[in-house]
Structure formats: structure tokens, C-alpha cells
XYZ file of C-alpha atoms in Angstrom:
343
model
C -0.136 0.061 -0.103
C 1.131 3.459 -0.458
C -1.044 6.693 0.221
C 1.909 8.934 -0.909
C -0.582 11.477 -2.993
C 0.776 11.296 -6.437
C 1.564 15.344 -7.563
C -1.650 15.719 -8.835
C -3.726 15.050 -6.414
C -1.604 17.345 -4.281
C -2.214 19.684 -6.437
C -6.017 18.942 -5.985
C -5.830 19.103 -2.881
C -3.969 22.315 -2.452
C -6.160 23.888 -5.094
C -9.514 22.591 -2.976
C -8.264 24.587 0.433
C -7.215 27.646 -1.458
C -11.549 27.667 -2.929
C -12.918 26.561 0.559
C -10.915 28.482 3.102
C -11.562 31.742 0.577
C -15.271 30.912 0.234
C -16.547 28.637 3.062
C -16.134 31.201 5.896
C -18.274 31.574 8.585
C -20.170 34.521 7.838
C -20.551 32.817 4.248
C -21.937 29.617 5.482
C -24.467 31.557 8.212
C -25.777 33.602 5.305
C -26.913 30.407 3.362
C -28.516 28.767 6.046
C -29.690 25.044 5.225
C -29.055 25.791 1.476
C -26.359 25.086 -0.650
C -23.458 27.779 -1.546
C -24.174 28.369 -5.429
C -21.286 30.580 -5.783
C -18.585 28.398 -4.072
C -20.017 25.497 -6.516
C -19.115 27.664 -9.415
C -15.463 28.500 -8.024
C -15.473 24.647 -7.848
C -16.801 23.828 -11.132
C -14.834 26.705 -12.499
C -11.126 25.321 -11.444
C -11.856 22.393 -12.405
C -12.105 19.860 -9.806
C -14.884 18.040 -10.101
C -13.762 16.573 -13.347
C -10.106 15.888 -12.025
C -11.707 13.172 -9.792
C -11.361 11.330 -13.233
C -7.623 11.355 -13.084
C -6.665 11.505 -9.732
C -9.447 8.658 -9.002
C -10.917 7.671 -5.252
C -8.414 9.020 -3.431
C -8.168 12.267 -4.692
C -11.099 12.681 -3.922
C -10.959 11.890 -0.126
C -8.451 14.373 0.127
C -10.744 17.185 -1.997
C -13.151 15.589 0.729
C -11.490 16.205 3.824
C -10.607 20.113 2.684
C -14.325 20.756 2.334
C -14.795 18.794 5.929
C -12.671 20.755 7.599
C -15.161 24.370 6.900
C -18.193 22.249 6.315
C -18.319 23.976 2.819
C -22.177 23.451 1.416
C -21.651 22.080 -1.907
C -22.764 18.520 -3.072
C -19.223 17.656 -3.679
C -19.287 14.297 -2.609
C -21.854 13.023 -4.013
C -21.880 14.343 -7.315
C -18.371 12.962 -7.877
C -19.365 9.658 -6.466
C -22.380 9.172 -7.681
C -22.176 10.775 -10.349
C -18.766 11.245 -12.109
C -16.887 7.616 -10.719
C -20.630 5.902 -11.235
C -20.460 6.872 -14.361
C -16.682 6.145 -15.419
C -16.759 3.209 -13.844
C -20.066 1.727 -14.979
C -21.175 4.110 -18.036
C -21.628 2.721 -21.089
C -19.483 4.586 -23.975
C -22.631 6.725 -24.634
C -23.216 7.519 -21.282
C -20.269 8.524 -21.000
C -19.652 10.899 -23.760
C -22.961 12.602 -23.172
C -23.438 12.629 -18.998
C -19.373 13.506 -17.863
C -18.733 16.550 -19.398
C -22.022 18.485 -17.777
C -20.655 16.530 -14.650
C -16.899 18.269 -15.054
C -18.594 21.455 -15.605
C -21.404 21.337 -12.687
C -24.239 22.277 -14.928
C -24.839 18.410 -14.211
C -25.485 17.206 -10.632
C -26.044 13.623 -9.194
C -26.602 12.220 -5.880
C -27.757 9.184 -5.133
C -30.540 7.301 -3.157
C -28.332 5.005 -1.547
C -28.254 2.398 0.114
C -30.661 0.804 -1.021
C -34.084 0.257 1.225
C -36.415 -1.941 -1.070
C -39.294 0.700 -1.355
C -37.925 1.355 -5.510
C -39.734 -1.286 -7.833
C -39.468 -1.276 -11.708
C -41.868 -2.135 -14.053
C -41.465 -2.198 -17.568
C -38.327 0.512 -17.837
C -40.658 2.645 -14.938
C -39.531 3.199 -11.574
C -42.532 3.958 -8.588
C -41.616 3.911 -5.331
C -40.394 6.611 -2.341
C -37.149 7.291 -0.512
C -37.584 9.425 2.072
C -35.022 11.443 2.072
C -32.207 12.135 -0.549
C -28.590 14.190 0.091
C -28.863 17.509 -2.156
C -31.824 16.381 -3.913
C -33.094 19.709 -4.102
C -29.795 20.887 -5.908
C -29.252 17.677 -8.307
C -30.172 17.948 -12.257
C -30.370 13.711 -11.561
C -30.225 10.457 -8.811
C -29.062 7.224 -8.920
C -31.959 4.735 -7.048
C -30.818 1.588 -6.850
C -33.617 -0.827 -6.978
C -35.287 -3.444 -5.175
C -32.861 -5.901 -6.628
C -30.270 -3.694 -6.103
C -30.124 -2.911 -10.332
C -28.955 1.510 -10.326
C -31.141 3.367 -12.337
C -29.934 7.202 -13.239
C -33.657 9.242 -12.792
C -33.514 13.180 -14.115
C -35.149 15.212 -10.913
C -37.777 17.144 -12.827
C -39.253 13.541 -14.140
C -39.454 13.042 -10.594
C -43.578 12.245 -9.212
C -43.100 15.392 -5.811
C -39.696 16.005 -4.759
C -40.753 17.830 -0.970
C -38.109 19.486 1.078
C -36.313 17.812 4.067
C -34.577 19.260 6.805
C -31.707 17.355 8.695
C -28.918 17.543 11.372
C -26.530 19.332 8.675
C -27.794 21.784 5.297
C -27.236 18.523 3.263
C -30.407 20.348 1.214
C -31.761 17.165 1.753
C -35.166 16.027 0.258
C -38.009 13.645 -0.266
C -37.875 11.654 -3.711
C -41.373 10.083 -4.967
C -41.441 8.414 -8.053
C -44.541 7.016 -9.591
C -44.254 5.542 -13.282
C -40.471 7.831 -13.355
C -38.553 6.912 -16.471
C -35.319 5.925 -15.866
C -32.034 4.813 -17.681
C -30.135 1.928 -16.461
C -26.588 2.604 -14.754
C -24.318 -0.410 -14.702
C -26.123 -3.861 -15.686
C -22.711 -5.904 -14.720
C -22.444 -8.043 -11.999
C -21.243 -6.231 -8.613
C -22.525 -2.232 -9.942
C -24.293 -1.489 -6.418
C -22.069 -2.621 -4.556
C -19.022 -0.992 -6.083
C -20.654 2.510 -6.021
C -21.592 2.048 -1.949
C -18.029 0.614 -1.148
C -17.157 4.055 -3.116
C -19.794 6.583 -1.477
C -18.919 5.177 1.900
C -14.863 5.745 1.251
C -15.841 9.004 0.255
C -18.420 10.258 3.241
C -15.216 8.808 5.208
C -13.012 11.258 4.433
C -15.073 14.062 4.322
C -15.851 13.569 7.694
C -11.674 13.011 8.944
C -12.667 16.103 7.021
C -14.748 17.758 10.037
C -13.130 15.614 12.891
C -10.376 17.387 11.902
C -11.848 21.129 11.492
C -13.681 20.731 14.977
C -10.239 19.260 16.666
C -8.170 22.269 15.243
C -10.840 24.637 16.506
C -11.252 22.690 19.690
C -7.045 23.900 19.761
C -7.056 26.726 19.302
C -10.310 28.091 21.871
C -8.175 26.044 24.438
C -4.904 27.342 23.837
C -6.097 31.411 24.766
C -8.744 31.182 26.993
C -7.917 30.701 30.631
C -8.923 29.527 33.297
C -7.402 29.297 37.007
C -4.102 32.058 35.862
C -3.282 28.857 32.924
C -4.736 28.108 29.522
C -6.831 25.526 29.198
C -4.599 23.722 27.057
C -2.025 23.240 29.988
C -4.353 21.365 31.921
C -3.993 17.401 31.229
C -7.547 16.096 30.922
C -7.477 18.707 27.970
C -4.672 17.483 26.298
C -5.706 13.924 27.009
C -9.503 14.565 25.116
C -7.590 15.962 22.618
C -5.063 13.190 22.302
C -8.109 11.078 22.019
C -9.291 13.284 19.391
C -6.690 13.359 16.900
C -6.109 9.658 17.128
C -9.217 8.859 16.378
C -9.154 11.414 13.684
C -6.182 9.722 12.494
C -7.839 6.888 12.265
C -10.628 7.560 10.134
C -8.476 9.453 7.713
C -5.762 6.144 7.337
C -8.904 3.499 6.883
C -10.845 5.563 4.179
C -6.787 6.140 2.308
C -6.367 2.178 2.101
C -9.625 1.761 1.140
C -10.179 4.265 -1.870
C -6.483 3.416 -2.777
C -7.835 -0.536 -2.612
C -10.523 0.921 -5.197
C -7.907 2.936 -7.333
C -6.146 -0.411 -7.537
C -8.701 -2.159 -8.482
C -9.099 -4.855 -5.635
C -11.691 -5.343 -3.216
C -12.957 -2.656 -1.011
C -15.822 -4.124 0.748
C -14.437 -4.819 3.841
C -12.188 -2.463 3.901
C -14.801 0.096 2.790
C -17.283 -0.932 5.883
C -14.492 -1.176 8.496
C -13.570 3.266 6.798
C -17.508 3.501 7.302
C -17.095 2.354 10.896
C -14.710 4.107 11.873
C -16.143 7.538 10.378
C -19.216 6.786 12.176
C -18.062 5.278 15.735
C -14.952 8.033 16.247
C -16.754 10.269 14.081
C -19.028 10.755 16.676
C -16.641 10.807 19.306
C -14.082 13.507 18.223
C -16.735 15.897 17.153
C -18.755 15.605 20.787
C -15.498 16.255 22.486
C -14.873 19.362 20.133
C -17.704 20.902 21.147
C -17.191 19.875 24.918
C -13.507 21.640 24.929
C -15.078 25.117 23.598
C -16.618 24.905 26.899
C -20.344 26.839 27.252
C -19.155 28.403 24.295
C -19.928 24.878 22.602
C -23.594 24.946 23.362
C -23.721 27.956 21.590
C -25.538 27.577 18.086
C -23.831 30.131 16.543
C -20.863 28.998 17.000
C -18.427 27.504 13.740
C -17.904 24.366 16.344
C -21.772 23.610 16.477
C -21.658 22.876 12.371
C -19.044 21.146 13.090
C -21.200 18.655 15.200
C -23.822 18.907 13.418
C -22.240 17.267 10.016
C -20.177 14.713 12.332
C -23.817 13.635 13.474
C -25.532 13.604 10.012
C -22.636 12.006 8.522
C -23.048 9.093 11.313
C -26.119 8.402 10.896
C -25.756 8.249 6.750
C -22.904 6.493 7.098
C -25.246 3.888 8.577
C -24.278 4.023 12.096
C -21.617 1.758 13.690
C -23.979 -1.063 14.896
C -25.500 -1.889 11.548
C -21.900 -1.530 10.199
C -20.224 -3.637 12.426
C -22.717 -6.339 12.106
C -23.094 -6.335 8.181
C -18.848 -6.509 8.358
C -18.938 -9.450 10.688
C -21.765 -10.880 7.938
C -19.608 -10.298 5.805
C -16.876 -12.138 7.376
C -18.736 -14.874 7.797
C -18.966 -15.846 4.593
C -15.473 -15.385 3.484
C -13.137 -18.828 4.617
C -13.017 -19.827 8.050
C -9.394 -20.767 8.074
């Protein structure tokens, strides 16, 4: 395994960090409310960052999403890259790639995903029916990747859906409830394993996003405790604070390294199912601990809903829920290991 970023991956990460740092400020995020930042999304697309994922792979996307997570920038980067660019590039036909990828690269086409499959979507003569209770960034999307009850993947235009009802989540992800009623869709990935591959990639991508959210939360806590004094000295000099921060740092590194490993395996064409579940479990379980620590170390300021650290707390808890919660992921990983070689 070699997680050393390539020159291209380093370049896009540095560019992303600069754009997010300049535009995803606390003031702009507060002004955006629960919606996405359209100006920031245009800046990212103009810089070619979504399109760069085709070359830098899933590991490159994880590096981008870490930078997004540090600032909790409200753009559909994770969804459109993993459910759109990577899914179409790996599982689309030549015609689908030629038709869809240009719009995904420049941001005029935005794809989100109704994954994991819940079994609530049925297919009859190429028409989809059913509903998905909430889909992240659905209100921003032009297309949504929908799995049917048999785990076939269908790309549906949001304008063709019967209804899209706004849904507010813990984090401001422009979510919506997707209702299908005889809705047309085009099949994506007719070969075996397409659903499993896209789901594994999504888990890794959102684990990378969680690594960034946790790193941002911890950085804010370190900055705050270094200047906030108690009993005549900075909070950061107290052993209890140091231990909490150290534990949070180790949890953040565990999320990062497991996401890197899973992304590397995916990019190398190796089976990444177990590694993706491991990364998702760390992101879920450890992510909760880190964002709680970040808020706790801010003391009374952490209870202020307008404080920047609270946004990291909301994102961390939402990512925990989206990834499936630790116990569910652990059970799925256990079932997967049980099916393997008993030796």
C-alpha cells in the first residue's frame, strides 16, 4: 500500500484548500442557511476540481473532501463525484460517458444518490415507482442514482420525479424526499457488482468527508483552548484537556488512514468492500466521539448554536447517520467476514 499523493492529487488538494478557505467562511455559511452555496460550487467547477476526480481517482476525491469537511462547505461535491463522475466513468456505457461526463465536470449536471438500497423502489417495464424518505442534496441535483429492490442502478432526472419534497436534516445538505410514480429511468451498470462498487465508493468518500469534519473540529478546539484561560493558565495546559484532544487526534487519524486504504484498494481494482465498511465504521463511531470532544472542549461556547464548532458537530452526527451508524456497519462487516474462508 502506498498512500503518498501523486503530484496531481497534491495539486488539486492544495487548490481545494485555497478555494474552501477563501469562500467557505463562517459568515458565508451562516448567510447560506440550510441551502448550498451556489457561488462556491461554481468556483470549484471553474477550477476543474470535480472533473479532476476522473484522473485522481477515489483517493483524490477523499483528499478533496477532507478539505471540504474542514470548513463544512455546503456544496454537493461528495454526492456528484461519487454517484455521478465515478459511477458513470466506471459503470456507464460509452454513450452515457460521452453524454453525461461533460456536464458533471463543469457542474451543470449534479447527481446525487438514493443509496443504500431500502427495497422501496420497484421497476415495471423500465418505469420506477416508490419513494425514498430522504436523499442528500436532492434539491440541488439534476439527476439521482436510484437502486431498485434487486439492487439495479437507475439514473433518474429529478424533473421527471413525481414529487420532490424538501426535508431538513441535522446538517444543511439540501435534502429532499423522492417520490417516483411510473418515472422513467436509464439503467447504469448492467454488469454484476455495480451497486456494491458504487456503495463501497460512497462509504469511502463520506468517510473522507468525516475525516475533514473531525480535523476541523479539533483544530478549532486546539485554537480555543490555547487562548482561553482558567485558573490563570490556558485550558490547553490542563492534563484532562490534553488527553481528550489526544484521543480525538488519534480517532481522526484512524478515520483518515482507513479511508485512504479503502480508496487505494478501490483505485487499484482490488476488492474494497471490507475496507470500505471498516472506514465507514471508524467514521461513524470515532467521528461521533471527535465532534462531541470538539464541542465539549469549547465549554459554554460549544453550546452556542451560532458558534462555528457547532456546525462540525451537526455534520459529524449527520455523517454518522448517513453512513449507517456504527452498530449496523459492524453487523454488516461481521456477516461479510463470516461468509469468507473459516480458516
